[in-house]
Short mmCIF file of C-alpha atoms in Angstrom, two decimals:
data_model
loop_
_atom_site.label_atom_id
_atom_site.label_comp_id
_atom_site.label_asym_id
_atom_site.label_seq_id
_atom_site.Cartn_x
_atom_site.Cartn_y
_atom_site.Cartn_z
CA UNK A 7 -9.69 -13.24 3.07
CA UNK A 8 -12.38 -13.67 5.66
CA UNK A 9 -11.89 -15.01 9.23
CA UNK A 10 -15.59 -15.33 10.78
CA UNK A 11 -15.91 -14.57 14.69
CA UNK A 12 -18.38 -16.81 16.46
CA UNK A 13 -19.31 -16.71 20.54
CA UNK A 14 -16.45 -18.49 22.51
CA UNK A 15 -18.97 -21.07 23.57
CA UNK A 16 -19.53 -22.38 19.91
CA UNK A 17 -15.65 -23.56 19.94
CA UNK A 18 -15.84 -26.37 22.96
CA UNK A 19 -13.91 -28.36 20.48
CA UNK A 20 -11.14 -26.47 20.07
CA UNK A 21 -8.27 -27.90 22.34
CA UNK A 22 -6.40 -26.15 24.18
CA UNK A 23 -2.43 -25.80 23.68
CA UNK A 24 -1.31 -27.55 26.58
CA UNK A 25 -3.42 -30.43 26.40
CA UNK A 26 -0.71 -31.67 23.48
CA UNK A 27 -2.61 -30.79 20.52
CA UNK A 28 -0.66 -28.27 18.70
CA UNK A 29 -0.98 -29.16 15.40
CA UNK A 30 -4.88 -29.12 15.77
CA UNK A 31 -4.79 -25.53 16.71
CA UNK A 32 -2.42 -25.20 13.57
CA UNK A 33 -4.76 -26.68 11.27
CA UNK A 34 -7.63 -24.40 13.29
CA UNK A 35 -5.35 -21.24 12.44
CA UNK A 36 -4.89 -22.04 8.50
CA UNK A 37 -8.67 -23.22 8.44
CA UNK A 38 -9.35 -19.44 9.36
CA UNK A 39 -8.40 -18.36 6.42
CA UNK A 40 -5.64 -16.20 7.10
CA UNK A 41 -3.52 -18.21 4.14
CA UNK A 42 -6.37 -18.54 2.29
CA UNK A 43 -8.91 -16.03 0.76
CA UNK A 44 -12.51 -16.04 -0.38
CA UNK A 45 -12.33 -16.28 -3.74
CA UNK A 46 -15.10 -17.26 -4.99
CA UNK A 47 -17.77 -16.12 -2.57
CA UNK A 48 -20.90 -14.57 -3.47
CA UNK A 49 -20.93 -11.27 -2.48
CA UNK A 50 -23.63 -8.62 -1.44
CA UNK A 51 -21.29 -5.20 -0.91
CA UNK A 52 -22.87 -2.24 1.38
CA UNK A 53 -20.63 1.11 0.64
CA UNK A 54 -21.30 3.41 3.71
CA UNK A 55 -20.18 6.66 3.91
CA UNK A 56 -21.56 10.00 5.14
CA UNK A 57 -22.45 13.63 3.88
CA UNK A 58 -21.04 12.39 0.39
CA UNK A 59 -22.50 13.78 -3.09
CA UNK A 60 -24.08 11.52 -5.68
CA UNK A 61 -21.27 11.80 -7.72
CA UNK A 62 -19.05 10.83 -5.00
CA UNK A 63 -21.33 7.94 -3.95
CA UNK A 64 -21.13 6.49 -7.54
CA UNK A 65 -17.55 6.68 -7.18
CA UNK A 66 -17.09 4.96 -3.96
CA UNK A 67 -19.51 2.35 -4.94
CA UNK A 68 -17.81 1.45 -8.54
CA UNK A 69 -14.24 1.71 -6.29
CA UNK A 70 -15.43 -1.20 -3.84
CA UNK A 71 -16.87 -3.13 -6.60
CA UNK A 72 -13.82 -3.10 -8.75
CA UNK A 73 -11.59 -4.59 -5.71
CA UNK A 74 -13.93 -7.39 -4.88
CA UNK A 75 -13.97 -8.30 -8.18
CA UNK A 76 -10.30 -8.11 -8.49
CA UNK A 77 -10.41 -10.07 -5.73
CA UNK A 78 -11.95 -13.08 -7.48
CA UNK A 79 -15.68 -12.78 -5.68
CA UNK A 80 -19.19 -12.53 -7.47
CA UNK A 81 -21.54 -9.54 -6.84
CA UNK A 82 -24.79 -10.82 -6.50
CA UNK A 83 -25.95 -7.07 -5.32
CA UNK A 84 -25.25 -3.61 -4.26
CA UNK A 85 -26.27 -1.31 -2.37
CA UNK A 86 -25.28 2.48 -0.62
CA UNK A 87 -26.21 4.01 2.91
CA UNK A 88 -25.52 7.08 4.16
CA UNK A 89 -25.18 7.21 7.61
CA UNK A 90 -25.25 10.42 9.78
CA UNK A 91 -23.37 8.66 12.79
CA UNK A 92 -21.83 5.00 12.60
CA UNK A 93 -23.27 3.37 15.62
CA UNK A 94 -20.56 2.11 17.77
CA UNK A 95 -21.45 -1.93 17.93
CA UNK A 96 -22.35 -2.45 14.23
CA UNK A 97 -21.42 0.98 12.56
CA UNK A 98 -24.47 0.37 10.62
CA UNK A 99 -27.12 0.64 13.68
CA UNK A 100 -29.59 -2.34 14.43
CA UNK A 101 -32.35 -1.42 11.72
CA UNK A 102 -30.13 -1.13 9.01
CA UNK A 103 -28.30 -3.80 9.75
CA UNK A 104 -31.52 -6.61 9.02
CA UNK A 105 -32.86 -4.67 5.90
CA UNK A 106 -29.88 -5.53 4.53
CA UNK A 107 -29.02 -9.09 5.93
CA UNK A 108 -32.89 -9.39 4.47
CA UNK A 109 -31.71 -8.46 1.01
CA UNK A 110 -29.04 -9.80 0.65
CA UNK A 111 -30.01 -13.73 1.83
CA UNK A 112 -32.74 -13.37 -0.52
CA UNK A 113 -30.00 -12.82 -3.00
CA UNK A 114 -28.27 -15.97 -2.00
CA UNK A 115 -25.26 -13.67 -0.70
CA UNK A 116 -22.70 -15.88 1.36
CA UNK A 117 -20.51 -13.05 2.07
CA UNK A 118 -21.51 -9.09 2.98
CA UNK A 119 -18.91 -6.61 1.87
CA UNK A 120 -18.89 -3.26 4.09
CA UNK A 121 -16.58 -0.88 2.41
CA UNK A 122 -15.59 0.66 6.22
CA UNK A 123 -12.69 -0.11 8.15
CA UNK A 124 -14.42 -2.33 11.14
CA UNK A 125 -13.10 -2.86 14.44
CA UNK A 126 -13.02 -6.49 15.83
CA UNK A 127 -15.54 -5.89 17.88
CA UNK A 128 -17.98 -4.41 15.26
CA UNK A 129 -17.43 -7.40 12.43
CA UNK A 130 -18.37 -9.90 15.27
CA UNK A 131 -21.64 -7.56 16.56
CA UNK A 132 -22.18 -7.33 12.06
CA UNK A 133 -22.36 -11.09 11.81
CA UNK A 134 -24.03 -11.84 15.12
CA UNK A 135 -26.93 -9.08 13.42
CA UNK A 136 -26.69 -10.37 9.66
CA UNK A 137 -26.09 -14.03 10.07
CA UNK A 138 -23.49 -13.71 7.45
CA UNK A 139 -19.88 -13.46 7.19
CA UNK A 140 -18.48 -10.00 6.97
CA UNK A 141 -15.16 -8.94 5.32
CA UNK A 142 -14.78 -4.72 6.11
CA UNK A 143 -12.61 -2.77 3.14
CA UNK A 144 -9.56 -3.47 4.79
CA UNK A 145 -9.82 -7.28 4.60
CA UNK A 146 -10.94 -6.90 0.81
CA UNK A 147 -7.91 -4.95 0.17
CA UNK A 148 -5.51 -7.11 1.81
CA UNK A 149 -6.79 -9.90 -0.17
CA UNK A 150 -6.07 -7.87 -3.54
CA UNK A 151 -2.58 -7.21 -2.76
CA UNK A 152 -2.42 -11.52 -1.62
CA UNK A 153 -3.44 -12.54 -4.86
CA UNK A 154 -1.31 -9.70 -7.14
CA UNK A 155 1.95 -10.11 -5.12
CA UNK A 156 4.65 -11.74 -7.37
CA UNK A 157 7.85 -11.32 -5.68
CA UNK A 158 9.26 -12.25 -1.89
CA UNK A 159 9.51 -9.02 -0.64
CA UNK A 160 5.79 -8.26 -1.37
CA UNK A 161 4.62 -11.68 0.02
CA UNK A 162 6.61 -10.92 3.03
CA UNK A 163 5.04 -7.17 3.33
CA UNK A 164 1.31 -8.82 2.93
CA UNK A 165 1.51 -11.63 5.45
CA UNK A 166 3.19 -8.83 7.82
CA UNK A 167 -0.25 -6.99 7.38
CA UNK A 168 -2.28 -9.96 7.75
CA UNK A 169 -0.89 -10.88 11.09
CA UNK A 170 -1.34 -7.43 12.30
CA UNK A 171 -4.80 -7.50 11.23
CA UNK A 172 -5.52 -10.76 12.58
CA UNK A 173 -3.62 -10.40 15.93
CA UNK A 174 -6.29 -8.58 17.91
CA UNK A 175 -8.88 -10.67 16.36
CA UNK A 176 -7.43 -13.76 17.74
CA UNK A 177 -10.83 -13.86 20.43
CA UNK A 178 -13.11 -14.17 16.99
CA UNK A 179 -11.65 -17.33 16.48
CA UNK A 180 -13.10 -19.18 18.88
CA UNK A 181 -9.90 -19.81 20.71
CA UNK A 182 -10.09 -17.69 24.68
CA UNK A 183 -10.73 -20.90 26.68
CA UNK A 184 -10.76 -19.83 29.96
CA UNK A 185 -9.82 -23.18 31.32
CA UNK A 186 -6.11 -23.79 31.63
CA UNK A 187 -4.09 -26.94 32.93
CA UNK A 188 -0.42 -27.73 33.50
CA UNK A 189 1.81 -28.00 29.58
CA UNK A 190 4.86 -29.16 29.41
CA UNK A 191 7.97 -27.16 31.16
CA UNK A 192 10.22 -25.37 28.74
CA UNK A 193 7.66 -26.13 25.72
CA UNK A 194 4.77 -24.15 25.73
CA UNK A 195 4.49 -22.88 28.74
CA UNK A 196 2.41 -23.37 31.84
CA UNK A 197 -1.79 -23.16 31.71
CA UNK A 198 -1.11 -21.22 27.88
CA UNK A 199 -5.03 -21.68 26.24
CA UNK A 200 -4.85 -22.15 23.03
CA UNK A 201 -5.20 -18.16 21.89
CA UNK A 202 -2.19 -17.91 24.39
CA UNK A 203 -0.40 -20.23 21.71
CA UNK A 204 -1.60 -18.73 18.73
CA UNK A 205 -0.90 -15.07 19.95
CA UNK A 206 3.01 -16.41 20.60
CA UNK A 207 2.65 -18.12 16.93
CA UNK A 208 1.80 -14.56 15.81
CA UNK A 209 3.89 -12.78 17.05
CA UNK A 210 7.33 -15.19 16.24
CA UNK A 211 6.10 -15.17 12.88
CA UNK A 212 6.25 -11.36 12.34
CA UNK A 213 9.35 -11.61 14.10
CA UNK A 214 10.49 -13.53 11.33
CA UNK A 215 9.37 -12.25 8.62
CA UNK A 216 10.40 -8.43 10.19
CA UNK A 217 13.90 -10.10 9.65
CA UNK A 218 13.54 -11.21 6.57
CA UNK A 219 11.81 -7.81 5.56
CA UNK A 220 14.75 -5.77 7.00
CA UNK A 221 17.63 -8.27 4.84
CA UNK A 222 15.67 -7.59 1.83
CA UNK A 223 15.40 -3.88 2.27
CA UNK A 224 19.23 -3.56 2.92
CA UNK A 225 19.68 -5.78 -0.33
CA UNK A 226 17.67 -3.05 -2.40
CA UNK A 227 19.19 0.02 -0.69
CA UNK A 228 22.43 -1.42 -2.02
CA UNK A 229 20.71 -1.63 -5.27
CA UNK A 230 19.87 1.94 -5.00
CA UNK A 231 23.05 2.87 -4.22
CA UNK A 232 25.10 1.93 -7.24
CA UNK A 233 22.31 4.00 -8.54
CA UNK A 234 23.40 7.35 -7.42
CA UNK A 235 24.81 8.22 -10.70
CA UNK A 236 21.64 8.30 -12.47
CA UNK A 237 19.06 10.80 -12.52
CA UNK A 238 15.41 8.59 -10.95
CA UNK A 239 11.83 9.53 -11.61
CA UNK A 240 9.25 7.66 -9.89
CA UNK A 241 5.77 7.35 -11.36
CA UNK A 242 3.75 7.91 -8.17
CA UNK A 243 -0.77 8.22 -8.36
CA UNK A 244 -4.02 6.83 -7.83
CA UNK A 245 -4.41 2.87 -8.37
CA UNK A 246 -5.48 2.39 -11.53
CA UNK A 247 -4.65 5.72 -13.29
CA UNK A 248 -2.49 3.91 -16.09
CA UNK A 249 1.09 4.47 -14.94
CA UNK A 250 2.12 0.90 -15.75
CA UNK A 251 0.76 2.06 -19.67
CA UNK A 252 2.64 5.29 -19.29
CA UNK A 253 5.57 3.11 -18.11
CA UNK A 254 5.53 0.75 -20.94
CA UNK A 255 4.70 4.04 -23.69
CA UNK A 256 8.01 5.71 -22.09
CA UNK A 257 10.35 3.23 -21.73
CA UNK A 258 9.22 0.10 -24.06
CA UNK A 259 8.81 -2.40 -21.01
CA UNK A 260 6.10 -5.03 -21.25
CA UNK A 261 4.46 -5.25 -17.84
CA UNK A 262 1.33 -6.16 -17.10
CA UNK A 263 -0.75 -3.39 -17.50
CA UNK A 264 -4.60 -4.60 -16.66
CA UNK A 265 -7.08 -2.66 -15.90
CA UNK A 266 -7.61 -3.27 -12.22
CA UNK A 267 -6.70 -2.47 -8.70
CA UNK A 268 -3.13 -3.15 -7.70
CA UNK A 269 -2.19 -4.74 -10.47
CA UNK A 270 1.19 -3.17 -9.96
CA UNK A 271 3.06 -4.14 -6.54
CA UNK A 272 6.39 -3.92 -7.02
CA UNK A 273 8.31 -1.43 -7.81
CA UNK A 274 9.92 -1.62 -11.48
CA UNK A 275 12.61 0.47 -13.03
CA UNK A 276 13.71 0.69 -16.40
CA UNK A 277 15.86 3.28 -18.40
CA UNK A 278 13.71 6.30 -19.70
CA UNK A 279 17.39 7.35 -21.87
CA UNK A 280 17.51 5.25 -25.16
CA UNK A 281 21.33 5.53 -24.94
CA UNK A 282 21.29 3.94 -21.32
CA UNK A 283 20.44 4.65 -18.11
CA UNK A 284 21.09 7.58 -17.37
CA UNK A 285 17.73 8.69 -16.23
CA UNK A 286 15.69 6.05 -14.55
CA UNK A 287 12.03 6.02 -15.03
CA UNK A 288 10.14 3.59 -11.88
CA UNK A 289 6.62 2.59 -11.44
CA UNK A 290 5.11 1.85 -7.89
CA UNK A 291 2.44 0.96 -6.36
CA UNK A 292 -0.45 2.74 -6.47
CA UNK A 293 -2.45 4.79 -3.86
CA UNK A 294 -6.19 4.25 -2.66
CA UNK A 295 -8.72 6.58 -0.02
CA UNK A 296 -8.59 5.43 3.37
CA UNK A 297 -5.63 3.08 2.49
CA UNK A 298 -5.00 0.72 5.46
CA UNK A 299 -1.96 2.35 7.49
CA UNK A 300 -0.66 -1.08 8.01
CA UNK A 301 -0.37 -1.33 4.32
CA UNK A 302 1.10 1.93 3.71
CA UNK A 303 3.84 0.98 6.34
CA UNK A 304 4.31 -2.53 5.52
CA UNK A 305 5.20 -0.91 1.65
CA UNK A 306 7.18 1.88 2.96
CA UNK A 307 9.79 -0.42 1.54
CA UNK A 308 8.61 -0.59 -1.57
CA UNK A 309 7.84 3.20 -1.90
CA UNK A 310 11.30 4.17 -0.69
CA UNK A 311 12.23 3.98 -4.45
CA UNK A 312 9.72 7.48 -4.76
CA UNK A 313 11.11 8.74 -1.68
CA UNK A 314 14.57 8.66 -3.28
CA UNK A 315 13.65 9.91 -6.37
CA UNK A 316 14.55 13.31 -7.93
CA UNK A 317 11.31 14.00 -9.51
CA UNK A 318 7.88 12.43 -8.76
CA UNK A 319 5.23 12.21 -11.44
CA UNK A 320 1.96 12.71 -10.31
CA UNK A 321 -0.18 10.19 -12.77
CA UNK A 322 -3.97 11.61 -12.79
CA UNK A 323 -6.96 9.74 -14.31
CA UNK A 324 -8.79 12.39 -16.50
CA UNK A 325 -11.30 10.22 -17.47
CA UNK A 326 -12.22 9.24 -13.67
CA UNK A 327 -14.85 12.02 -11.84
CA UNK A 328 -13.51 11.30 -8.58
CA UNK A 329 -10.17 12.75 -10.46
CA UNK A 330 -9.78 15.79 -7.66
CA UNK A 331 -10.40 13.06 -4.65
CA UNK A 332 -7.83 11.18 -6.11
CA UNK A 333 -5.56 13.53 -6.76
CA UNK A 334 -5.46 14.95 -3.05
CA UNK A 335 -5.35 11.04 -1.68
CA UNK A 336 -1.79 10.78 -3.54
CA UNK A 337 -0.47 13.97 -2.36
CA UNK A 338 -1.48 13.31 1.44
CA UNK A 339 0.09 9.42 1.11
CA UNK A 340 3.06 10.92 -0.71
CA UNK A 341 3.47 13.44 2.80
CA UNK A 342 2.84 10.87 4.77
CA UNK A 343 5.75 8.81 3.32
CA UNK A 344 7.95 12.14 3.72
CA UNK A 345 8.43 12.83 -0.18
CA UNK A 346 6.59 15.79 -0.30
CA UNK A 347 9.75 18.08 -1.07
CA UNK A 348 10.13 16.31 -3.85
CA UNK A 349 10.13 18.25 -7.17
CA UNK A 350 6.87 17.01 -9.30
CA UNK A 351 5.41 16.68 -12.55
CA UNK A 352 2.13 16.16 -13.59
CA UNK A 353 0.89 13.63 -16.11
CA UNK A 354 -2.79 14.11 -16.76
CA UNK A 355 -3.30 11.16 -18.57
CA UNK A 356 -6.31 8.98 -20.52
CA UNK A 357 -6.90 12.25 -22.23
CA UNK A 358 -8.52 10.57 -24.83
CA UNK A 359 -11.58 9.26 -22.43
CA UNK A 360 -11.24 12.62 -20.51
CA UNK A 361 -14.56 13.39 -18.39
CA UNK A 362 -13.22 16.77 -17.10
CA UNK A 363 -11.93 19.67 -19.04
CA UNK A 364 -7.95 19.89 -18.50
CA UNK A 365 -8.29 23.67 -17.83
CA UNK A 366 -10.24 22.11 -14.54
CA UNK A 367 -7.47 19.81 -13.47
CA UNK A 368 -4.49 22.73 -14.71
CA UNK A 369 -5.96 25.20 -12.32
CA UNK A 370 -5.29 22.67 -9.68
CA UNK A 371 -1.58 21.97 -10.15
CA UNK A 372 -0.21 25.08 -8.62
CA UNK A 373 1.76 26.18 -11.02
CA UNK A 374 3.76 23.12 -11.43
CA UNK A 375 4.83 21.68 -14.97
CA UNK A 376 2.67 19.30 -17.05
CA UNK A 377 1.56 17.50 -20.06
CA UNK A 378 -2.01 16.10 -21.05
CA UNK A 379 -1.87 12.90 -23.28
CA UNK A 380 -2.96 9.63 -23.75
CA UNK A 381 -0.56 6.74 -23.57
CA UNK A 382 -1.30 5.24 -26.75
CA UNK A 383 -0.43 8.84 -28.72
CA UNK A 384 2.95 7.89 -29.58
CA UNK A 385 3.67 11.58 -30.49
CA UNK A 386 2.08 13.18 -27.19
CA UNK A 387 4.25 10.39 -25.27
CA UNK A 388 7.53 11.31 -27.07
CA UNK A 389 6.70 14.54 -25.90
CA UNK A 390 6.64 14.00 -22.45
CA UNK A 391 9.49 11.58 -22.46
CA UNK A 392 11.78 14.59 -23.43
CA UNK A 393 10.10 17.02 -20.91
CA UNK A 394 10.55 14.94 -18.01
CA UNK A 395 14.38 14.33 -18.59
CA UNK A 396 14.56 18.26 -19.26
CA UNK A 397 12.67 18.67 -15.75
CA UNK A 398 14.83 16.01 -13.68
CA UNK A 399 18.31 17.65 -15.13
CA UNK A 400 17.48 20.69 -15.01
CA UNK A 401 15.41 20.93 -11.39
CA UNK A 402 17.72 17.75 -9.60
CA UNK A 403 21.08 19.32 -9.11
CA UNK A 404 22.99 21.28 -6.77
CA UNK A 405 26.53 22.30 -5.16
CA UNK A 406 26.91 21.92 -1.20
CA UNK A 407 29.62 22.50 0.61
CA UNK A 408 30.56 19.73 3.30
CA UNK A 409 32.90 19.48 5.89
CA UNK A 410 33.61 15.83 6.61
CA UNK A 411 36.39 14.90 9.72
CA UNK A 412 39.34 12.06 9.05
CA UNK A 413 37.83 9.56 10.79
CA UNK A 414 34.50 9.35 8.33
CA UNK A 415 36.41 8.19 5.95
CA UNK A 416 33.64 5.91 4.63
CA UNK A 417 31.90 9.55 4.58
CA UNK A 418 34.60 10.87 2.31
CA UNK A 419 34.30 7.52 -0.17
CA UNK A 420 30.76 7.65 -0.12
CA UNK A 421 30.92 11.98 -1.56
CA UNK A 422 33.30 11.25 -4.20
CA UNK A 423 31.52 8.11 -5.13
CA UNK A 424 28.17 9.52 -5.49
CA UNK A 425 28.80 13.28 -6.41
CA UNK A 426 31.29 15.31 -7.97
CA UNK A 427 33.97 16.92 -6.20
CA UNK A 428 34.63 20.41 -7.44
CA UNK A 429 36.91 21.25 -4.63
CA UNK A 430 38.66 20.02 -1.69
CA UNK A 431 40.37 21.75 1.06
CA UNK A 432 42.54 19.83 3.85
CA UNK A 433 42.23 21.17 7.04
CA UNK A 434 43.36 20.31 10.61
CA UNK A 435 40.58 18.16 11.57
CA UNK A 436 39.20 16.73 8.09
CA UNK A 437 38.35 17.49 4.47
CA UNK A 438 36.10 21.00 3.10
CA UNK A 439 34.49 19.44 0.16
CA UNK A 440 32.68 21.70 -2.35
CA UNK A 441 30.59 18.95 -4.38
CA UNK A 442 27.61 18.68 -7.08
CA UNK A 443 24.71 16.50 -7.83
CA UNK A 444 21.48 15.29 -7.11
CA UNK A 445 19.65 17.59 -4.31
CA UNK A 446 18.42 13.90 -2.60
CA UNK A 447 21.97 12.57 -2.67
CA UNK A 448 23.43 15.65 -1.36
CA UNK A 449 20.73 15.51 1.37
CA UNK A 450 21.72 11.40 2.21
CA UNK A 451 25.37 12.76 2.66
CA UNK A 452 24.78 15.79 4.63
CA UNK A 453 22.75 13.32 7.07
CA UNK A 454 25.57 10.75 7.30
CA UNK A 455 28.24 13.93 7.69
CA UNK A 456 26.18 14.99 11.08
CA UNK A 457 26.13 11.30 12.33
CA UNK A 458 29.91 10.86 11.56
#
């Protein structure tokens, strides 16, 4: 999705809000693009970085290139600069900034790619420079997620982080008349310019669709709930290192497994047990360097299936070089989304394509169990299928003792409901509970017994 900024003065014909025009500012707004991405567009993409290796500059360039073609664009050309200091107007610096605009018209580029995370300020100074259109590595991204969301809570979570993108980028519209006149009492206020409007359009709309985010989320906590009997292991890694294949090899689903960025959303669980479900197996969305913070909020609700889980599997691409980069990405996202006491388990996988020796990756793991395999070694999977439902029983469980007073009684429901009770001890003032089970459930209930 692109939204170009031009100079306020190129926009006289954009009315403004009180003048009775709303739905031309409406149309102006989808026009933007913010519903509407650029598929399609022919794309010269600049990855900028500094102090990086060669090896790490391959990387980064093959990363950006993958999600602007998952996005649906053409790359008409390529390129990589290193850059000691991003310059604070056009993070590139003025020289750089027309070689490249140079190359890339000659390559009949309509679009220039900067795999950076821009300010609003910088895209505008970029295009103003390059006389093209400039989408930074956050746009590109959000535009992946837009076209690989299936279900409503996803859609909702992307057009949260589109608005919040877009909102302080409202002046690169075109839209900060200065000039304001009397509107309509009670309607849309006195003198509002039409960026006035728009910025109140924003910001009812993620009102809205906070709502709507927040009914959803207590709809799949619910969900996870009459879960709390079963033992849950969340597939957790770098986008892209197969843990939609390792899904399907465990647990026979049939999800789409492409090979691509984010082709895997939403979160998906399916038994791992072939008697039932007993142990849950779940695959989420995957992780990528300098992921958007928006994003990784906006799909805090999709991740809180990991953060709930009783064991995490660390997926690692073996046959990626960037394996280490990626592998330290996931555990600092996983932190951030406070699962890092979580037990884990590693699952080197795409052994057969391996680029690194697993000795290399092994001495990395700290100790911590694993298996190296390929997902189409039916053997190797079985394998690891029976270790990770040996590590989640054995590793998951625990007694606590809880002391909950009469008047939690929804407390008391909620132990024997979840856990079992191996004791219980009336008191004056409430119930001494000696209970097992899972260390995350035990750790929900102890939380709800100090807010009772």
């Amino acid at each position: 999705m692109r939204i170009q900024s031009k100079p306020v003065e190129e926009h006289a014909e954009v009315p403004l809000a009180d003048e009775g025009r709303l739905e031309a500012v409406t149309e102006q707004w989808n026009n933007a693009g913010i519903r509407e991405s650029h598929a399609g567009a022919a794309c010269w993409v600049v990855s900028c970085g500094t102090r990086r290796t060669p090896v790490e500059e391959q990387a980064q360039l093959a990363e950006i290139l993958g999600l602007v073609e998952a996005h649906g664009d053409t790359v008409v050309g390529h390129e990589t600069v290193n850059i000691r200091r991003p310059d604070p107007k056009t993070y590139l610096g003025p020289g750089t900034c027309a070689a490249i605009a140079a190359r890339a018209k000659e390559a009949g580029a309509t679009l220039l790619v900067v795999d950076v995370q821009l300010s609003p300020s910088q895209t505008r100074n970029l295009e103003d420079a390059t006389g093209l259109p400039i989408s930074d590595r956050e746009i590109v991204i959000l535009g992946v997620f837009e076209r690989h969301a299936r279900s409503r809570a996803a859609r909702i979570q992307i057009e949260l982080a589109h608005l919040a993108w877009l909102r302080p980028r409202i002046r690169g519209l075109g839209l900060d008349m200065d000039q304001q006149a009397g509107g309509v009492m009670g309607s849309r206020g006195s003198g509002d310019t039409a960026s006035e409007l728009l910025a109140r359009q924003l910001d009812d709309r993620m009102v809205h669709l906070r709502r709507a985010a927040a009914k959803l989320e207590r709809a799949a906590a619910l969900r996870r709930q009459g879960r709390d009997g079963c033992e849950r292991i969340a597939l957790v890694g770098y986008t892209n290192a197969g843990k939609t294949s390792l899904m399907n090899a465990l647990t026979g689903a049939d999800l789409s497994a492409r090979s691509r960025p984010f082709e895997t959303l939403d979160t998906t669980s399916r038994s791992l047990t072939r008697r039932g479900g007993e142990v849950l197996l779940s695959d989420t969305v995957g992780f990528i360097r300098d992921l958007p913070e928006r994003l990784l909020a906006s799909f805090a609700t999709t991740l809180a299936e990991a953060r709930e889980a009783s064991l995490l599997v660390r997926v690692v691409d073996l046959s990626d070089p960037e394996w280490r980069l990626h592998l330290e990405t996931t555990e600092a996202q996983i932190e951030a989304l406070g699962a890092g006491g979580i037990p884990r388990f590693y699952a080197l996988n795409k052994l057969d394509g391996a680029v690194v020796p697993v000795e290399d990756v092994v001495a990395e793991l700290d100790g911590h169990p694993f298996r190296a395999l390929s997902s189409f070694d039916a053997d190797a999977v079985d394998a690891l299928r029976t270790a990770l439902i040996e590590a989640v029983r054995a590793g998951s469980h625990a007694m606590q003792t809880l002391f909950v007073p009469y008047s939690a009684s929804a407390v008391t429901a909620e132990v024997y409901r979840s856990t079992t009770v191996c004791s219980a001890e009336a008191t004056d003032t409430g119930l001494q509970l000696v209970v097992e089970g899972p260390k995350h459930v035990l750790a929900r209930l102890a939380s709800m017994v100090e807010g009772a």
